[in-house]
C-alpha positions as semicolon CSV with decimal commas, in nm:
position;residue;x (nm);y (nm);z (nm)
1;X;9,304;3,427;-5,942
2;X;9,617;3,591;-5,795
3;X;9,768;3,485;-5,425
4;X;9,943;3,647;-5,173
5;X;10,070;3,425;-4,891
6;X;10,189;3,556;-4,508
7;X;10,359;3,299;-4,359
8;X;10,415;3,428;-3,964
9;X;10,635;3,269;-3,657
10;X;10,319;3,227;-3,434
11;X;9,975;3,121;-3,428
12;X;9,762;3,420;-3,656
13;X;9,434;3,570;-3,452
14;X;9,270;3,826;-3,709
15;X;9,101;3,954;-3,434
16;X;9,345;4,145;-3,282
17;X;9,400;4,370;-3,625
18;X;9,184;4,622;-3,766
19;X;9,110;4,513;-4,113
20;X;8,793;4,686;-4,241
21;X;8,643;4,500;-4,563
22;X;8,679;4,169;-4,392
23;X;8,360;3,951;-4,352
24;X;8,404;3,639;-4,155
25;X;8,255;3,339;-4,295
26;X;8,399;3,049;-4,060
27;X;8,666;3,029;-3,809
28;X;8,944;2,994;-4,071
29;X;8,796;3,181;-4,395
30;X;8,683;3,561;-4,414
31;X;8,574;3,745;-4,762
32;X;8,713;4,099;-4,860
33;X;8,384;4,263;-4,923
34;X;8,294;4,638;-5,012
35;X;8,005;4,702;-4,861
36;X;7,923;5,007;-5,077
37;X;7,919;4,899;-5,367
38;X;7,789;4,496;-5,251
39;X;8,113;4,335;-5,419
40;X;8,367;4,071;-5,287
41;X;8,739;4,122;-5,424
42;X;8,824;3,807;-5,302
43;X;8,905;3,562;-5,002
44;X;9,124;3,515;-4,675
45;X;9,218;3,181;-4,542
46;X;9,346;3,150;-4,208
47;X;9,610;2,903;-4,133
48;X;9,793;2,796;-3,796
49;X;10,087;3,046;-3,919
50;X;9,974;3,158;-4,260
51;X;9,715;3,397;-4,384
52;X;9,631;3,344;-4,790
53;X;9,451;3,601;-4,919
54;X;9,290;3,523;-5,301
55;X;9,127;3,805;-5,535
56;X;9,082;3,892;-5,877
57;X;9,339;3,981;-6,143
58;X;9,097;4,200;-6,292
59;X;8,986;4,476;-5,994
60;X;9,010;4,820;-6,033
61;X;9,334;4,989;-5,837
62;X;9,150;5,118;-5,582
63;X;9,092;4,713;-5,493
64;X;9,372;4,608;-5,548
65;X;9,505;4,961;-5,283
66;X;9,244;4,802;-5,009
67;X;9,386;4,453;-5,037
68;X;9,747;4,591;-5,003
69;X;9,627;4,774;-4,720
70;X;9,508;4,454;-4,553
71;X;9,855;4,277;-4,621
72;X;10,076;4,588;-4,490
73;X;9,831;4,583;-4,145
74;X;9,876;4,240;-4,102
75;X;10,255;4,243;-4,174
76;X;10,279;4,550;-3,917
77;X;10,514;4,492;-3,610
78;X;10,524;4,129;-3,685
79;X;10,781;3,895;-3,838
80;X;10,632;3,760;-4,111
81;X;10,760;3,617;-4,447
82;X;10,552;3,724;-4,808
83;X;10,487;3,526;-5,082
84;X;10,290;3,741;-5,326
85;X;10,494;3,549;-5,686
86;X;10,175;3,445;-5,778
87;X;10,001;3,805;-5,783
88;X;10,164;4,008;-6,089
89;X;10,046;4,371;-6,165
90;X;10,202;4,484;-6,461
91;X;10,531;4,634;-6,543
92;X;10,743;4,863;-6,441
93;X;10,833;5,163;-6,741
94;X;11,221;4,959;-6,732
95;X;11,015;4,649;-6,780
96;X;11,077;4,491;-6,441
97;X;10,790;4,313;-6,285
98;X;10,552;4,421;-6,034
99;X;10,360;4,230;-5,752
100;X;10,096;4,285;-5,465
101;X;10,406;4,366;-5,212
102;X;10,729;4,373;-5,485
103;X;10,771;4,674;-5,681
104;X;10,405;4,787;-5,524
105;X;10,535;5,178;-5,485
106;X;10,730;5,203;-5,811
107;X;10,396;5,046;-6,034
108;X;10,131;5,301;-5,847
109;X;10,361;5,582;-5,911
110;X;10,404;5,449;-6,257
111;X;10,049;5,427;-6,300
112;X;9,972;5,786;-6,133
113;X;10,242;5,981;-6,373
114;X;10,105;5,738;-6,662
115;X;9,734;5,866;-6,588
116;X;9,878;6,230;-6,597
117;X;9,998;6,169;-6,897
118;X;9,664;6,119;-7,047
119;X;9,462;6,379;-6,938
């Protein structure tokens, strides 16, 4: 299971954010759920200040694209601190690691020219 951890300066209210693919299961947990295809990538626990989001280590990159998605809306226009060492990717071409938020452009771009490659 890999983690990603949003630790924020206030109180967190999901409500007020537009996060599609959330399904709320109690005041303080929600599931990431595709509807269309009737799968759950993983789970998002609410905190007083921190938002942990759990999933898979083995989705497809289109999952793992939604739950960055729901990590760079919640981050938006708020001061908030990540913790996503315990959600590793791959590698980088130079070898350097990447993570849900570290390195996230450099590994899909990696990834992209690496698909080119193989067609």
């Amino acid at each position: 299971m890999l983690t990603t951890t949003l630790t924020f300066h206030q109180e967190v209210d999901l409500t007020k954010y537009d996060l599609p693919f959330l399904k709320k299961r109690s005041d303080r947990q929600y599931e990431i759920y595709l509807d269309s295809s009737d799968k759950a990538l993983g789970d998002v626990h609410i905190g007083n200040n921190e938002v942990k989001l759990e999933y898979s280590s083995e989705l497809l990159l289109e999952e793992y694209i939604i739950i960055h998605d729901i990590i760079s809306r919640l981050r938006e226009g708020n001061e908030v601190a990540i913790d996503d060492s315990k959600s590793f990717l791959g590698y980088l071409s130079d070898g350097e690691p990447a993570y849900m938020i570290k390195n996230w452009e450099p590994w899909i771009e990696y990834l992209q020219s690496s698909m080119k490659n193989c067609l």
